[in-house]
Amino acid sequence: MVEPALIKAAQAGDREALVTLLREIENQVYRTAYYLLNNEQDALDASQDALIRIYTKIGSYEEKAQFRTWVQRIVTNICIDKFRRKKPSVSIEEHEMVFEAGNNVETEVLSAYAAEEIREAIGKLPEHHRTVVVLRYLQDFSYNEIADSLNLPLNTVKSYLFRARQQLQILLQDYQKGGVRG
């Protein structure tokens, strides 16, 4: 949670406060972008665009909405624009797994596999469903905050989440049964 005094100082032109504010929110911005775009490079680009937009528009933030809702609206809109311009691509990068000494390697491998399966399933959702899932389950937004962030009626948010959960259940069916994707 960002301190309101920090936001006010940034709005008043305090560059140090603004830099501190951007550093406090950059991980949250990247995380949202990554799950919406499902690609590390695109997420980095979108995060940078979002932080620049926040930097230039901080003076226009009004306390009518929560600060994090305002930030999420910016990053979500940038991701949606980027998604519309370029269909998402599948990354073929190999990711190294680092195992800590003393931990059960099998458990770590299964956890990493589960996380990857879920990430891939979220990436297959339609754009509007993916967005509400990311905001709800990864950013821990309330239904009302999601509605405010995306400028949607509350019932639409609930409907999108319901349908997204149904789609995820189907997409993760093999994993839930203990099977392996072919």
PDB file of C-alpha atoms in Angstrom:
ATOM      1  CA  MET A   1       0.000   0.000   0.000  1.00  0.00           C
ATOM      2  CA  VAL A   2       1.458   3.330  -1.061  1.00  0.00           C
ATOM      3  CA  GLU A   3       1.444   6.098   1.515  1.00  0.00           C
ATOM      4  CA  PRO A   4      -0.921   8.963   0.601  1.00  0.00           C
ATOM      5  CA  ALA A   5       1.742  11.474   1.695  1.00  0.00           C
ATOM      6  CA  LEU A   6       4.133  10.032  -0.898  1.00  0.00           C
ATOM      7  CA  ILE A   7       1.516  10.417  -3.623  1.00  0.00           C
ATOM      8  CA  LYS A   8       0.818  14.023  -2.597  1.00  0.00           C
ATOM      9  CA  ALA A   9       4.531  14.850  -2.530  1.00  0.00           C
ATOM     10  CA  ALA A  10       4.972  13.338  -6.009  1.00  0.00           C
ATOM     11  CA  GLN A  11       2.007  15.353  -7.288  1.00  0.00           C
ATOM     12  CA  ALA A  12       3.520  18.491  -5.781  1.00  0.00           C
ATOM     13  CA  GLY A  13       6.627  18.035  -7.944  1.00  0.00           C
ATOM     14  CA  ASP A  14       8.972  16.291  -5.490  1.00  0.00           C
ATOM     15  CA  ARG A  15      11.104  14.210  -7.903  1.00  0.00           C
ATOM     16  CA  GLU A  16      12.560  12.059  -5.138  1.00  0.00           C
ATOM     17  CA  ALA A  17       9.040  11.181  -3.918  1.00  0.00           C
ATOM     18  CA  LEU A  18       7.987  10.386  -7.473  1.00  0.00           C
ATOM     19  CA  VAL A  19      10.958   8.066  -8.026  1.00  0.00           C
ATOM     20  CA  THR A  20      10.263   6.349  -4.691  1.00  0.00           C
ATOM     21  CA  LEU A  21       6.608   5.973  -5.654  1.00  0.00           C
ATOM     22  CA  LEU A  22       7.486   4.417  -9.015  1.00  0.00           C
ATOM     23  CA  ARG A  23       9.906   2.006  -7.356  1.00  0.00           C
ATOM     24  CA  GLU A  24       7.204   0.925  -4.903  1.00  0.00           C
ATOM     25  CA  ILE A  25       4.734   0.066  -7.654  1.00  0.00           C
ATOM     26  CA  GLU A  26       7.029  -1.288 -10.385  1.00  0.00           C
ATOM     27  CA  ASN A  27       6.787  -4.957  -9.299  1.00  0.00           C
ATOM     28  CA  GLN A  28       3.007  -4.814  -9.158  1.00  0.00           C
ATOM     29  CA  VAL A  29       2.895  -3.155 -12.589  1.00  0.00           C
ATOM     30  CA  TYR A  30       5.236  -5.766 -14.096  1.00  0.00           C
ATOM     31  CA  ARG A  31       3.320  -8.660 -12.545  1.00  0.00           C
ATOM     32  CA  THR A  32       0.049  -7.468 -14.028  1.00  0.00           C
ATOM     33  CA  ALA A  33       1.649  -6.882 -17.432  1.00  0.00           C
ATOM     34  CA  TYR A  34       3.314 -10.290 -17.417  1.00  0.00           C
ATOM     35  CA  TYR A  35       0.125 -12.184 -16.686  1.00  0.00           C
ATOM     36  CA  LEU A  36      -1.885 -10.175 -19.181  1.00  0.00           C
ATOM     37  CA  LEU A  37       0.629 -10.431 -22.021  1.00  0.00           C
ATOM     38  CA  ASN A  38       2.113 -13.830 -21.171  1.00  0.00           C
ATOM     39  CA  ASN A  39       5.520 -12.763 -22.490  1.00  0.00           C
ATOM     40  CA  GLU A  40       8.455 -11.393 -20.513  1.00  0.00           C
ATOM     41  CA  GLN A  41       9.696  -8.916 -23.126  1.00  0.00           C
ATOM     42  CA  ASP A  42       6.235  -7.526 -23.851  1.00  0.00           C
ATOM     43  CA  ALA A  43       5.604  -7.257 -20.103  1.00  0.00           C
ATOM     44  CA  LEU A  44       8.829  -5.300 -19.623  1.00  0.00           C
ATOM     45  CA  ASP A  45       7.878  -2.950 -22.467  1.00  0.00           C
ATOM     46  CA  ALA A  46       4.341  -2.480 -21.145  1.00  0.00           C
ATOM     47  CA  SER A  47       5.627  -1.922 -17.604  1.00  0.00           C
ATOM     48  CA  GLN A  48       8.024   0.738 -18.810  1.00  0.00           C
ATOM     49  CA  ASP A  49       5.247   2.427 -20.794  1.00  0.00           C
ATOM     50  CA  ALA A  50       2.952   2.311 -17.766  1.00  0.00           C
ATOM     51  CA  LEU A  51       5.566   3.756 -15.411  1.00  0.00           C
ATOM     52  CA  ILE A  52       6.318   6.551 -17.887  1.00  0.00           C
ATOM     53  CA  ARG A  53       2.616   7.312 -18.192  1.00  0.00           C
ATOM     54  CA  ILE A  54       2.247   7.347 -14.392  1.00  0.00           C
ATOM     55  CA  TYR A  55       5.299   9.623 -14.191  1.00  0.00           C
ATOM     56  CA  THR A  56       3.815  12.089 -16.666  1.00  0.00           C
ATOM     57  CA  LYS A  57       0.205  11.864 -15.454  1.00  0.00           C
ATOM     58  CA  ILE A  58       0.666  11.795 -11.669  1.00  0.00           C
ATOM     59  CA  GLY A  59      -0.692  15.331 -11.518  1.00  0.00           C
ATOM     60  CA  SER A  60      -3.996  14.172 -13.003  1.00  0.00           C
ATOM     61  CA  TYR A  61      -4.579  11.503 -10.336  1.00  0.00           C
ATOM     62  CA  GLU A  62      -7.586  12.398  -8.225  1.00  0.00           C
ATOM     63  CA  GLU A  63      -8.388  10.760  -4.936  1.00  0.00           C
ATOM     64  CA  LYS A  64     -11.826   9.716  -6.209  1.00  0.00           C
ATOM     65  CA  ALA A  65     -10.339   6.293  -6.975  1.00  0.00           C
ATOM     66  CA  GLN A  66      -7.764   4.364  -4.997  1.00  0.00           C
ATOM     67  CA  PHE A  67      -4.232   4.906  -6.249  1.00  0.00           C
ATOM     68  CA  ARG A  68      -3.684   1.234  -7.022  1.00  0.00           C
ATOM     69  CA  THR A  69      -6.923   1.171  -9.037  1.00  0.00           C
ATOM     70  CA  TRP A  70      -5.703   4.158 -11.040  1.00  0.00           C
ATOM     71  CA  VAL A  71      -2.329   2.475 -11.632  1.00  0.00           C
ATOM     72  CA  GLN A  72      -3.978  -0.800 -12.670  1.00  0.00           C
ATOM     73  CA  ARG A  73      -6.233   0.997 -15.116  1.00  0.00           C
ATOM     74  CA  ILE A  74      -3.159   2.508 -16.777  1.00  0.00           C
ATOM     75  CA  VAL A  75      -1.196  -0.758 -17.022  1.00  0.00           C
ATOM     76  CA  THR A  76      -4.260  -2.737 -18.100  1.00  0.00           C
ATOM     77  CA  ASN A  77      -5.090  -0.270 -20.874  1.00  0.00           C
ATOM     78  CA  ILE A  78      -1.500  -0.341 -22.125  1.00  0.00           C
ATOM     79  CA  CYS A  79      -1.517  -4.148 -22.126  1.00  0.00           C
ATOM     80  CA  ILE A  80      -4.837  -4.293 -23.932  1.00  0.00           C
ATOM     81  CA  ASP A  81      -3.519  -1.905 -26.588  1.00  0.00           C
ATOM     82  CA  LYS A  82      -0.337  -3.965 -26.960  1.00  0.00           C
ATOM     83  CA  PHE A  83      -2.345  -7.202 -27.097  1.00  0.00           C
ATOM     84  CA  ARG A  84      -4.589  -5.836 -29.833  1.00  0.00           C
ATOM     85  CA  ARG A  85      -1.636  -4.634 -31.907  1.00  0.00           C
ATOM     86  CA  LYS A  86       0.231  -7.908 -31.696  1.00  0.00           C
ATOM     87  CA  LYS A  87      -1.161 -11.321 -31.040  1.00  0.00           C
ATOM     88  CA  PRO A  88       0.719 -12.943 -28.170  1.00  0.00           C
ATOM     89  CA  SER A  89       3.597 -15.212 -29.116  1.00  0.00           C
ATOM     90  CA  VAL A  90       4.776 -18.299 -27.329  1.00  0.00           C
ATOM     91  CA  SER A  91       8.169 -17.963 -25.705  1.00  0.00           C
ATOM     92  CA  ILE A  92      10.541 -20.815 -26.471  1.00  0.00           C
ATOM     93  CA  GLU A  93      13.113 -19.723 -23.915  1.00  0.00           C
ATOM     94  CA  GLU A  94      14.344 -22.343 -21.516  1.00  0.00           C
ATOM     95  CA  HIS A  95      13.948 -21.305 -17.897  1.00  0.00           C
ATOM     96  CA  GLU A  96      16.479 -22.557 -15.418  1.00  0.00           C
ATOM     97  CA  MET A  97      15.140 -24.075 -12.236  1.00  0.00           C
ATOM     98  CA  VAL A  98      17.175 -23.372  -9.137  1.00  0.00           C
ATOM     99  CA  PHE A  99      16.738 -25.817  -6.293  1.00  0.00           C
ATOM    100  CA  GLU A 100      17.545 -24.894  -2.735  1.00  0.00           C
ATOM    101  CA  ALA A 101      19.544 -27.385  -0.717  1.00  0.00           C
ATOM    102  CA  GLY A 102      17.484 -29.515   1.630  1.00  0.00           C
ATOM    103  CA  ASN A 103      14.211 -29.111  -0.270  1.00  0.00           C
ATOM    104  CA  ASN A 104      12.363 -31.962  -1.902  1.00  0.00           C
ATOM    105  CA  VAL A 105      13.266 -31.717  -5.598  1.00  0.00           C
ATOM    106  CA  GLU A 106      10.137 -33.624  -6.641  1.00  0.00           C
ATOM    107  CA  THR A 107       7.909 -31.157  -4.790  1.00  0.00           C
ATOM    108  CA  GLU A 108       9.702 -28.209  -6.353  1.00  0.00           C
ATOM    109  CA  VAL A 109       9.418 -29.667  -9.848  1.00  0.00           C
ATOM    110  CA  LEU A 110       5.704 -30.372  -9.377  1.00  0.00           C
ATOM    111  CA  SER A 111       5.118 -26.862  -8.001  1.00  0.00           C
ATOM    112  CA  ALA A 112       6.964 -25.288 -10.921  1.00  0.00           C
ATOM    113  CA  TYR A 113       5.001 -27.472 -13.336  1.00  0.00           C
ATOM    114  CA  ALA A 114       1.689 -26.490 -11.705  1.00  0.00           C
ATOM    115  CA  ALA A 115       2.579 -22.797 -11.831  1.00  0.00           C
ATOM    116  CA  GLU A 116       3.511 -23.079 -15.507  1.00  0.00           C
ATOM    117  CA  GLU A 117       0.296 -24.964 -16.319  1.00  0.00           C
ATOM    118  CA  ILE A 118      -1.783 -22.289 -14.597  1.00  0.00           C
ATOM    119  CA  ARG A 119       0.134 -19.451 -16.286  1.00  0.00           C
ATOM    120  CA  GLU A 120      -0.352 -21.087 -19.686  1.00  0.00           C
ATOM    121  CA  ALA A 121      -4.047 -21.658 -19.008  1.00  0.00           C
ATOM    122  CA  ILE A 122      -4.516 -18.008 -18.001  1.00  0.00           C
ATOM    123  CA  GLY A 123      -2.695 -17.012 -21.204  1.00  0.00           C
ATOM    124  CA  LYS A 124      -5.232 -18.952 -23.276  1.00  0.00           C
ATOM    125  CA  LEU A 125      -8.202 -17.063 -21.854  1.00  0.00           C
ATOM    126  CA  PRO A 126      -9.840 -14.336 -23.929  1.00  0.00           C
ATOM    127  CA  GLU A 127      -8.374 -10.912 -23.200  1.00  0.00           C
ATOM    128  CA  HIS A 128     -11.280  -9.645 -21.043  1.00  0.00           C
ATOM    129  CA  HIS A 129     -11.394 -12.836 -18.952  1.00  0.00           C
ATOM    130  CA  ARG A 130      -7.615 -12.882 -18.508  1.00  0.00           C
ATOM    131  CA  THR A 131      -7.664  -9.286 -17.303  1.00  0.00           C
ATOM    132  CA  VAL A 132     -10.246  -9.870 -14.564  1.00  0.00           C
ATOM    133  CA  VAL A 133      -8.511 -13.086 -13.436  1.00  0.00           C
ATOM    134  CA  VAL A 134      -5.162 -11.313 -13.132  1.00  0.00           C
ATOM    135  CA  LEU A 135      -6.646  -8.408 -11.201  1.00  0.00           C
ATOM    136  CA  ARG A 136      -8.698 -10.652  -8.900  1.00  0.00           C
ATOM    137  CA  TYR A 137      -6.374 -13.523  -8.142  1.00  0.00           C
ATOM    138  CA  LEU A 138      -2.905 -12.139  -8.744  1.00  0.00           C
ATOM    139  CA  GLN A 139      -3.378  -8.526  -7.686  1.00  0.00           C
ATOM    140  CA  ASP A 140      -6.029  -9.341  -5.055  1.00  0.00           C
ATOM    141  CA  PHE A 141      -8.475  -6.679  -6.244  1.00  0.00           C
ATOM    142  CA  SER A 142     -12.044  -6.741  -4.978  1.00  0.00           C
ATOM    143  CA  TYR A 143     -14.845  -7.035  -7.522  1.00  0.00           C
ATOM    144  CA  ASN A 144     -15.602  -3.325  -7.062  1.00  0.00           C
ATOM    145  CA  GLU A 145     -11.960  -2.368  -7.613  1.00  0.00           C
ATOM    146  CA  ILE A 146     -11.878  -4.422 -10.807  1.00  0.00           C
ATOM    147  CA  ALA A 147     -15.081  -2.756 -12.004  1.00  0.00           C
ATOM    148  CA  ASP A 148     -13.566   0.677 -11.286  1.00  0.00           C
ATOM    149  CA  SER A 149     -10.245  -0.227 -12.918  1.00  0.00           C
ATOM    150  CA  LEU A 150     -11.791  -1.510 -16.106  1.00  0.00           C
ATOM    151  CA  ASN A 151     -14.776   0.833 -16.241  1.00  0.00           C
ATOM    152  CA  LEU A 152     -17.166  -2.131 -16.221  1.00  0.00           C
ATOM    153  CA  PRO A 153     -20.428  -2.765 -14.392  1.00  0.00           C
ATOM    154  CA  LEU A 154     -20.001  -4.956 -11.306  1.00  0.00           C
ATOM    155  CA  ASN A 155     -22.222  -7.700 -12.720  1.00  0.00           C
ATOM    156  CA  THR A 156     -20.086  -7.851 -15.862  1.00  0.00           C
ATOM    157  CA  VAL A 157     -16.980  -8.383 -13.728  1.00  0.00           C
ATOM    158  CA  LYS A 158     -18.727 -11.189 -11.832  1.00  0.00           C
ATOM    159  CA  SER A 159     -19.854 -12.766 -15.090  1.00  0.00           C
ATOM    160  CA  TYR A 160     -16.363 -12.558 -16.616  1.00  0.00           C
ATOM    161  CA  LEU A 161     -14.839 -14.171 -13.526  1.00  0.00           C
ATOM    162  CA  PHE A 162     -17.434 -16.935 -13.497  1.00  0.00           C
ATOM    163  CA  ARG A 163     -16.823 -17.736 -17.157  1.00  0.00           C
ATOM    164  CA  ALA A 164     -13.049 -17.469 -16.748  1.00  0.00           C
ATOM    165  CA  ARG A 165     -13.115 -19.962 -13.873  1.00  0.00           C
ATOM    166  CA  GLN A 166     -15.164 -22.351 -16.012  1.00  0.00           C
ATOM    167  CA  GLN A 167     -12.675 -22.019 -18.868  1.00  0.00           C
ATOM    168  CA  LEU A 168      -9.710 -22.523 -16.526  1.00  0.00           C
ATOM    169  CA  GLN A 169     -11.313 -25.634 -15.115  1.00  0.00           C
ATOM    170  CA  ILE A 170     -11.598 -27.078 -18.626  1.00  0.00           C
ATOM    171  CA  LEU A 171      -8.080 -25.995 -19.593  1.00  0.00           C
ATOM    172  CA  LEU A 172      -6.604 -27.518 -16.431  1.00  0.00           C
ATOM    173  CA  GLN A 173      -8.672 -30.711 -16.590  1.00  0.00           C
ATOM    174  CA  ASP A 174      -5.730 -32.994 -17.452  1.00  0.00           C
ATOM    175  CA  TYR A 175      -3.602 -31.530 -14.705  1.00  0.00           C
ATOM    176  CA  GLN A 176      -6.386 -31.886 -12.125  1.00  0.00           C
ATOM    177  CA  LYS A 177      -6.737 -35.566 -13.008  1.00  0.00           C
ATOM    178  CA  GLY A 178      -3.026 -36.072 -12.508  1.00  0.00           C
ATOM    179  CA  GLY A 179      -2.455 -36.510 -16.208  1.00  0.00           C
ATOM    180  CA  VAL A 180       0.216 -35.121 -18.417  1.00  0.00           C
ATOM    181  CA  ARG A 181      -0.487 -32.896 -21.363  1.00  0.00           C
ATOM    182  CA  GLY A 182       0.334 -34.415 -24.683  1.00  0.00           C
TER     183      GLY A 182
END
